[in-house]
XYZ file of N, CA, C and O in Angstrom:
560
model
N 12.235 29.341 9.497
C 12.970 28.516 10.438
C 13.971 27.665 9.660
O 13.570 26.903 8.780
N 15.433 27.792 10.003
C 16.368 26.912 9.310
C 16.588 25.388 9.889
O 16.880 25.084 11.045
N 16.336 24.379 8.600
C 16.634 23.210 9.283
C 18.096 22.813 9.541
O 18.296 21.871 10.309
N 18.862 23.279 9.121
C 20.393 23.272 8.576
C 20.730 22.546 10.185
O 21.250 21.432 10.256
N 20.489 23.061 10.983
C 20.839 22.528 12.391
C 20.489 21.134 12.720
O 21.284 20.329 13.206
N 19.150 20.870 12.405
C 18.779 19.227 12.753
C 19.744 18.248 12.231
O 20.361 18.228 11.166
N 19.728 17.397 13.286
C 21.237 16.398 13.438
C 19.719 14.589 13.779
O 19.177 14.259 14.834
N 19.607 14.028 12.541
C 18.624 13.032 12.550
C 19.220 11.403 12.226
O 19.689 10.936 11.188
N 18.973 10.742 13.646
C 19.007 9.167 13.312
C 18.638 8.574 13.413
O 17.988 8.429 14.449
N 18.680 7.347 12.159
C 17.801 6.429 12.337
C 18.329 5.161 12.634
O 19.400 4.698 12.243
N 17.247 4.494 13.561
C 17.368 3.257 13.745
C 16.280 2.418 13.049
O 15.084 2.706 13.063
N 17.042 0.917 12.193
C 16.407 0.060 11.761
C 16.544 -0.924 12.019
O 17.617 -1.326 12.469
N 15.536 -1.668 11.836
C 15.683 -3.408 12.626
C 15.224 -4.037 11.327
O 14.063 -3.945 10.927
N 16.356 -4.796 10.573
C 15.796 -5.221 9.217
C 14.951 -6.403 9.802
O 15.035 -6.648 11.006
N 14.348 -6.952 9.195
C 13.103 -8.424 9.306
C 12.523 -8.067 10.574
O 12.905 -8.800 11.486
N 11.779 -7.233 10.880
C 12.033 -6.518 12.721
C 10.702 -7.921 13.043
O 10.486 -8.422 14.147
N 9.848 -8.357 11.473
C 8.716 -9.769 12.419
C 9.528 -10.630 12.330
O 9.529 -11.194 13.424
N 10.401 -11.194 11.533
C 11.193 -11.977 11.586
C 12.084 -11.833 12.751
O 12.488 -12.863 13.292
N 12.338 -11.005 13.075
C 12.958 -10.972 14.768
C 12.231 -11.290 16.039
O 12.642 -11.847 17.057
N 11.232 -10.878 15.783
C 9.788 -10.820 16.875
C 9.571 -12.583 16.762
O 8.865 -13.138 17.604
N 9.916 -12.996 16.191
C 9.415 -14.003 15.773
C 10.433 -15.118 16.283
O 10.229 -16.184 16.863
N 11.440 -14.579 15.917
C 12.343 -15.620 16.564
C 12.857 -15.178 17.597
O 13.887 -15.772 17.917
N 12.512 -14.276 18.320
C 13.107 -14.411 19.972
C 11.840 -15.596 20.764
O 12.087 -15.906 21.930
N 10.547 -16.204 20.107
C 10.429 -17.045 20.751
C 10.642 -18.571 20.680
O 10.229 -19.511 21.359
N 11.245 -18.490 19.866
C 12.034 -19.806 19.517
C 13.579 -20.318 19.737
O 14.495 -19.519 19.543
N 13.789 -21.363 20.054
C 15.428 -21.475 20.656
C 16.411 -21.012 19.594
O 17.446 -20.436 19.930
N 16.013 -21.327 17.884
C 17.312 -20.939 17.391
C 16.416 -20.436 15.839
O 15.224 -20.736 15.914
N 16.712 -19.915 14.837
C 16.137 -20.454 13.157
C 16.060 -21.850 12.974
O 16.900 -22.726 13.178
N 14.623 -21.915 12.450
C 14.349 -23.533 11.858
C 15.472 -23.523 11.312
O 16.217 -22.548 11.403
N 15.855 -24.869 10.493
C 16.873 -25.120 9.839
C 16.354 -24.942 8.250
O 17.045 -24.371 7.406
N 15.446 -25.337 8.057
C 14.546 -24.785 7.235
C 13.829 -23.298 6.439
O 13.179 -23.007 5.434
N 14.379 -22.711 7.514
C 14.121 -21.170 7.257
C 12.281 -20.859 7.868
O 11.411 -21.697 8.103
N 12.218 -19.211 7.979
C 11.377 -19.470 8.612
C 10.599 -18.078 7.651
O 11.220 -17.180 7.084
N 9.043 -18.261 7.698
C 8.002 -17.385 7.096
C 6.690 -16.647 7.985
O 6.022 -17.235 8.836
N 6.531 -15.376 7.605
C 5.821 -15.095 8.431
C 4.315 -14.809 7.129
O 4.211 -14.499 5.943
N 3.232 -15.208 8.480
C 1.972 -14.944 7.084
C 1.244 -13.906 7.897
O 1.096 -13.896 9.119
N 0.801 -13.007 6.982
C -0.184 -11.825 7.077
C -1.133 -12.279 8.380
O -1.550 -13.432 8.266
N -1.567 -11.556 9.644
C -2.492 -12.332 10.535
C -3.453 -11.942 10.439
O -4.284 -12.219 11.304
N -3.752 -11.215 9.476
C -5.427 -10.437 8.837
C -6.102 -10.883 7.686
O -7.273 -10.922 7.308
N -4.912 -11.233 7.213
C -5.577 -10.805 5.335
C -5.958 -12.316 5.322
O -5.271 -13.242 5.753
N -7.528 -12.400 4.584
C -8.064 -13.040 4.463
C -7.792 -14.570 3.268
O -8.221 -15.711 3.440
N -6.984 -14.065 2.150
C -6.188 -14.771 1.617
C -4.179 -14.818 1.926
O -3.268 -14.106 1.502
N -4.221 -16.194 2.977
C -3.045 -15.486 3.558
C -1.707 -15.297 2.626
O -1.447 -15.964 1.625
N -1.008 -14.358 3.118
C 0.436 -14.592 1.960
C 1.608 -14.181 3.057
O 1.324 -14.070 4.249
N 2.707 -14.003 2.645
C 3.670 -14.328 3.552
C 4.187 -12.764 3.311
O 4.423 -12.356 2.173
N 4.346 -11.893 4.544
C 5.233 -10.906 4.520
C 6.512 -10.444 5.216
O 6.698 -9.298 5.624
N 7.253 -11.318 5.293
C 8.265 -11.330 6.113
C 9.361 -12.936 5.429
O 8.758 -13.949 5.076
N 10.312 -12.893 5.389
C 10.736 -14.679 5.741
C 12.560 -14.179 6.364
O 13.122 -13.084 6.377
N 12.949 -15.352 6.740
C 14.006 -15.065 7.258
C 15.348 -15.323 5.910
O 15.068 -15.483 4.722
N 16.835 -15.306 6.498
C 17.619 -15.288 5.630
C 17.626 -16.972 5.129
O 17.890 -17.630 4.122
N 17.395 -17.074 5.816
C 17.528 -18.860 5.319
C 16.241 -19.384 4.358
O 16.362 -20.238 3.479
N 15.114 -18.765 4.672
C 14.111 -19.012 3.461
C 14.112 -18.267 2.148
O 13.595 -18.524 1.060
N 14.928 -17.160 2.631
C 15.214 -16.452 1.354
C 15.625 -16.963 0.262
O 15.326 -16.932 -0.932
N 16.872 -17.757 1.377
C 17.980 -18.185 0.468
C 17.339 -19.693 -0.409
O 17.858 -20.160 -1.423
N 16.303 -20.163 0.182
C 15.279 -21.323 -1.015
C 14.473 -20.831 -1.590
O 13.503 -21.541 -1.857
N 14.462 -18.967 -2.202
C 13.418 -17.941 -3.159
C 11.848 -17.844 -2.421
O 10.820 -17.628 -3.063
N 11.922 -18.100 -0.608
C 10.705 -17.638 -0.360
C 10.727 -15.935 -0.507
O 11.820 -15.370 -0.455
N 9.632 -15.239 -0.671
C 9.398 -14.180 -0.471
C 8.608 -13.740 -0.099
O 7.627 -14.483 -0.051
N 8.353 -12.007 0.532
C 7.226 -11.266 1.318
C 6.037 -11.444 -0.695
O 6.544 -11.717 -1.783
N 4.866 -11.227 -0.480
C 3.802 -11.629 -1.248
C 3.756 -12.989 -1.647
O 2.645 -13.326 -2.058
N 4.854 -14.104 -1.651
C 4.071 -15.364 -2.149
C 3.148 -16.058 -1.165
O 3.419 -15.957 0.032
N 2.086 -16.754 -1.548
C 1.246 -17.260 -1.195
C 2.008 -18.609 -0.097
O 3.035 -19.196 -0.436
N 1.294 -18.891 1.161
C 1.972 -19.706 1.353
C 2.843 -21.714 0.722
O 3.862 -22.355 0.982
N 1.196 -21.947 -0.439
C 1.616 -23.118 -1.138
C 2.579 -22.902 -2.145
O 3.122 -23.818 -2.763
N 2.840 -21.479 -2.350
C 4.261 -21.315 -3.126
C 5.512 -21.376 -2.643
O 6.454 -21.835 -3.289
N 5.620 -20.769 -1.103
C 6.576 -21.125 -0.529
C 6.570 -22.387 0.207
O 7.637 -22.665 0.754
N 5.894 -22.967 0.302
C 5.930 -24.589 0.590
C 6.657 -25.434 -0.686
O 7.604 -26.178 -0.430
N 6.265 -25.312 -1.786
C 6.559 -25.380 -3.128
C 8.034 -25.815 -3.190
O 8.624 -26.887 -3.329
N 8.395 -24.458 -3.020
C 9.749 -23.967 -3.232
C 10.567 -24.693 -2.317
O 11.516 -25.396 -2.664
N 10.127 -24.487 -0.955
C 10.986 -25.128 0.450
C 9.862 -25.824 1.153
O 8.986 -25.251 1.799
N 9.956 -26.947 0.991
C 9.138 -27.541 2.174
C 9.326 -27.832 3.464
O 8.505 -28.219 4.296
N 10.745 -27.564 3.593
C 11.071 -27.247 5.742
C 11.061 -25.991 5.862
O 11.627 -25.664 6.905
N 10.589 -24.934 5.141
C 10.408 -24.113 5.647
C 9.147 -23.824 6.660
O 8.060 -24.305 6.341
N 9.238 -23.149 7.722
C 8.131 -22.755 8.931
C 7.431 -22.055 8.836
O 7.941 -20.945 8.686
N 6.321 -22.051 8.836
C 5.105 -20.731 8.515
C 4.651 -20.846 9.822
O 4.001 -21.667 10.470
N 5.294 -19.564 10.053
C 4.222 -18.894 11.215
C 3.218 -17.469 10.821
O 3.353 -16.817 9.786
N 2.371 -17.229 11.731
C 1.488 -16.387 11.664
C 1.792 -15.136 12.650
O 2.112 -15.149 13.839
N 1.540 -13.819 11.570
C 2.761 -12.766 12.529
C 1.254 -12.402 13.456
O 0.053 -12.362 13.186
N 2.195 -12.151 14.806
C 1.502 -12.057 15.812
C 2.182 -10.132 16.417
O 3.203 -9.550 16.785
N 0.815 -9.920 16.157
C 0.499 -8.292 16.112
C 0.705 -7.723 17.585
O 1.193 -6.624 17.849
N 0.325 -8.503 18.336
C 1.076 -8.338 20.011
C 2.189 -7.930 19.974
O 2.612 -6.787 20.152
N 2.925 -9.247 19.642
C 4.077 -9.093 19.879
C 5.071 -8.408 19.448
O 6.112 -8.275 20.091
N 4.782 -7.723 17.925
C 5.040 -6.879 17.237
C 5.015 -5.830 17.866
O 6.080 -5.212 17.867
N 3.720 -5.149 18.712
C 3.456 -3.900 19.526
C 3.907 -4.099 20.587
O 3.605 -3.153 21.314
N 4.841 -5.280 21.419
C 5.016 -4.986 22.834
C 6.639 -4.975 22.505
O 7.364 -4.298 23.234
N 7.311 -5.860 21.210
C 8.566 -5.307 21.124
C 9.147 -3.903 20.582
O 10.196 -3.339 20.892
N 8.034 -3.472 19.581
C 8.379 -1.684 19.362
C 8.419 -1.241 20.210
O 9.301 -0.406 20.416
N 7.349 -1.605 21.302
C 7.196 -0.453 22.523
C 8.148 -0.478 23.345
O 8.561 0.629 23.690
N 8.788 -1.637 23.910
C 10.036 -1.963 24.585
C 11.437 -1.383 24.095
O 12.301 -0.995 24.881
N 11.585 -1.363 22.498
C 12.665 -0.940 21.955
C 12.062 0.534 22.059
O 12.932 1.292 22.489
N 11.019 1.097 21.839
C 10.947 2.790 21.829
C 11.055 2.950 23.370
O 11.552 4.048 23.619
N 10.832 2.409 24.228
C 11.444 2.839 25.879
C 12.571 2.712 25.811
O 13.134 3.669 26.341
N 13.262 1.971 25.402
C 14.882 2.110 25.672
C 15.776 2.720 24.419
O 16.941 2.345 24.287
N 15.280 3.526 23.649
C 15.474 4.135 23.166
C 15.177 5.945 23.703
O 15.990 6.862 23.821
N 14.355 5.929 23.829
C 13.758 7.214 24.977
C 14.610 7.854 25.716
O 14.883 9.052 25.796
N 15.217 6.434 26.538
C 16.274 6.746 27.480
C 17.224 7.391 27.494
O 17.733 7.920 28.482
N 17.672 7.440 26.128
C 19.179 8.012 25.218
C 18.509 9.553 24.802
O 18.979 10.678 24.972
N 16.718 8.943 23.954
C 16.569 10.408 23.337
C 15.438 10.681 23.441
O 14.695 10.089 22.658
N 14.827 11.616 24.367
C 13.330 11.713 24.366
C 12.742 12.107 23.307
O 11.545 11.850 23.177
N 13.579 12.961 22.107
C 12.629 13.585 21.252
C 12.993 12.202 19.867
O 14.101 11.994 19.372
N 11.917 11.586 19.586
C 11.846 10.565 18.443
C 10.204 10.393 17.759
O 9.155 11.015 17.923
N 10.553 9.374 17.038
C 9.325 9.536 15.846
C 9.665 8.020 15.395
O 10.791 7.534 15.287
N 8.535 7.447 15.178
C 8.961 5.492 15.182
C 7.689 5.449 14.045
O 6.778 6.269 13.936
N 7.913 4.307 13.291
C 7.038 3.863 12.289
C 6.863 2.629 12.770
O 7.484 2.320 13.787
N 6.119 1.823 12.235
C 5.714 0.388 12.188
C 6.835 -0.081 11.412
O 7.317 0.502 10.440
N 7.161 -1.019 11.837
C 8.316 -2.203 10.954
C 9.844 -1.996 11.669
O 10.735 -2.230 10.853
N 10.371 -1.587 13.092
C 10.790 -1.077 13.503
C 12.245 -0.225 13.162
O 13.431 -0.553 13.123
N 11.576 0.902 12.965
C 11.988 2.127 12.291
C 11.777 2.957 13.226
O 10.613 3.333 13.359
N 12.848 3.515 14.182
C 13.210 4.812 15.019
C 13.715 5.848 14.217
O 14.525 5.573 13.332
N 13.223 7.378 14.470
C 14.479 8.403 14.171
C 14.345 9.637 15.184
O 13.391 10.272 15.634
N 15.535 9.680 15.314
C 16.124 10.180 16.824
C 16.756 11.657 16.707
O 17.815 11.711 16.082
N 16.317 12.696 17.154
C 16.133 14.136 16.803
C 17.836 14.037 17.748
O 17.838 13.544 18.876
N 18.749 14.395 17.311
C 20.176 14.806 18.015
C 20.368 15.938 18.325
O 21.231 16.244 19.148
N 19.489 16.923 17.638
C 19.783 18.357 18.263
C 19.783 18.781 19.294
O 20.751 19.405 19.729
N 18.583 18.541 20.051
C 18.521 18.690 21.968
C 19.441 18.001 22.180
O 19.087 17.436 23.215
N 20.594 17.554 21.887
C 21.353 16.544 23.233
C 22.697 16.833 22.691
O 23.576 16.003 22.924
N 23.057 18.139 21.838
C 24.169 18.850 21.934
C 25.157 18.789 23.178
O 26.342 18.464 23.253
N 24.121 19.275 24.247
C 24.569 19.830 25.616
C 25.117 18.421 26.120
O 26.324 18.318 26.337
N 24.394 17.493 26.285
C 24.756 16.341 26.925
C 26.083 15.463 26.659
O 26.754 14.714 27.369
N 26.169 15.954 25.118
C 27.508 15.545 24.464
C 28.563 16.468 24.324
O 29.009 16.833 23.237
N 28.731 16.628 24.792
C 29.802 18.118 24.088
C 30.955 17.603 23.712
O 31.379 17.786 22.571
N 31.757 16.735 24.818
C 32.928 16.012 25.055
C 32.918 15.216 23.965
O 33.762 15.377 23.084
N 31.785 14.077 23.869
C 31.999 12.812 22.915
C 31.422 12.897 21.609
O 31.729 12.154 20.677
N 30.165 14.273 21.539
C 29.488 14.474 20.299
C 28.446 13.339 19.583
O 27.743 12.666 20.336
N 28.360 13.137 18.107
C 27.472 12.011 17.862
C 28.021 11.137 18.023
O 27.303 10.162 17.799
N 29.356 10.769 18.427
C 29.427 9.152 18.705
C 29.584 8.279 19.480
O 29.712 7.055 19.525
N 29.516 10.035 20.745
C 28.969 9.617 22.271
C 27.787 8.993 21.936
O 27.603 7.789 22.112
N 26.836 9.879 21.380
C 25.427 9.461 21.218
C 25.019 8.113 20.617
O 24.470 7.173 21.192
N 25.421 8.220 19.280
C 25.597 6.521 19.071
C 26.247 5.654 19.666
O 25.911 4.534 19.281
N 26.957 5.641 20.361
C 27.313 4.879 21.708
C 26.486 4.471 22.611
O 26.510 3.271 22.883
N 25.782 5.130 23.133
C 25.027 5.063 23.951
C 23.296 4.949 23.803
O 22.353 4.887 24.591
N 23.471 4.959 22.352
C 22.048 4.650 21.582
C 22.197 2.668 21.691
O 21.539 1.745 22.171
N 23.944 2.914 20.635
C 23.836 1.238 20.969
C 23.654 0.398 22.659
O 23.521 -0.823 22.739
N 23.670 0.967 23.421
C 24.201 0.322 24.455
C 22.345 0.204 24.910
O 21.901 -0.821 25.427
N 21.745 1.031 24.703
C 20.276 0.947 24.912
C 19.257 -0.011 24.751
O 18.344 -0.452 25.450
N 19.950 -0.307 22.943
C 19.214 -1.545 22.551
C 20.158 -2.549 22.319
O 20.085 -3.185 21.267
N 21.234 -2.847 23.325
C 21.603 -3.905 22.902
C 21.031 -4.821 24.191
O 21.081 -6.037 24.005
N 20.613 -4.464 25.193
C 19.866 -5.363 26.353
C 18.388 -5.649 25.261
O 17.844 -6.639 25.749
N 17.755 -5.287 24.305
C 16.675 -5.889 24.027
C 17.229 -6.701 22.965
O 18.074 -6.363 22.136
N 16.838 -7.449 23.053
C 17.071 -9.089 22.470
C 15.849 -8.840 20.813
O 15.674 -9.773 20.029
């Protein structure tokens, strides 16, 4: 079977807890913001936003290191819900554009383009990415 034909895209959501994270908040702390492991028994931080970055927090430091470093920075605790009800929301409206896909944890789509030749003919892939963007740009 030749793959030569498969036409594959991906969608990524860089900081995708750091996103999850701040759609429930009005804006970024000013401070920058950290997310800590909601399992691991010694907690450490796997996620932070651009603004804590930018005071050398990082994914593995412990949280009294990134306190250390930035002390307005926000530690929150990543919340695994919400993580699974925004993949699932972004993989429905993603669906919409392309039924045939394949999603990882950390939100990471990739979107099989070959079936939807037919649908594009006129605009091709950038009908498709067009209309990929237009999918997820209603999810916040």
């Amino acid at each position: 079977m030749s793959m030569s034909g498969n036409r594959i895209a991906c969608l990524y959501i860089p900081d995708f807890a750091v996103a999850v994270a701040l759609r429930d908040l009005p804006h970024e702390p000013e401070g920058g913001l950290a997310i800590l492991d909601e399992f691991a028994s010694g907690s450490q931080i796997v996620a932070s936003s651009r603004g804590a970055r930018l005071d050398g927090v990082r994914p593995g430091m412990s949280p009294a290191a990134a306190l250390a470093l930035a002390p307005e920075v926000v530690l929150l605790k990543q919340a695994s819900l919400a993580l699974d009800a925004a993949h699932l929301e972004i993989e429905r409206s993603v669906r919409s554009v392309c039924p045939s896909l394949c999603s990882s944890d950390g939100g990471i789509f990739y979107l099989n383009f070959s079936g939807m030749k037919r649908r594009y003919l006129a605009r091709g892939e950038l009908g498709f990415l067009a209309d990929l963007q237009l999918a997820v740009a209603d999810v916040q």
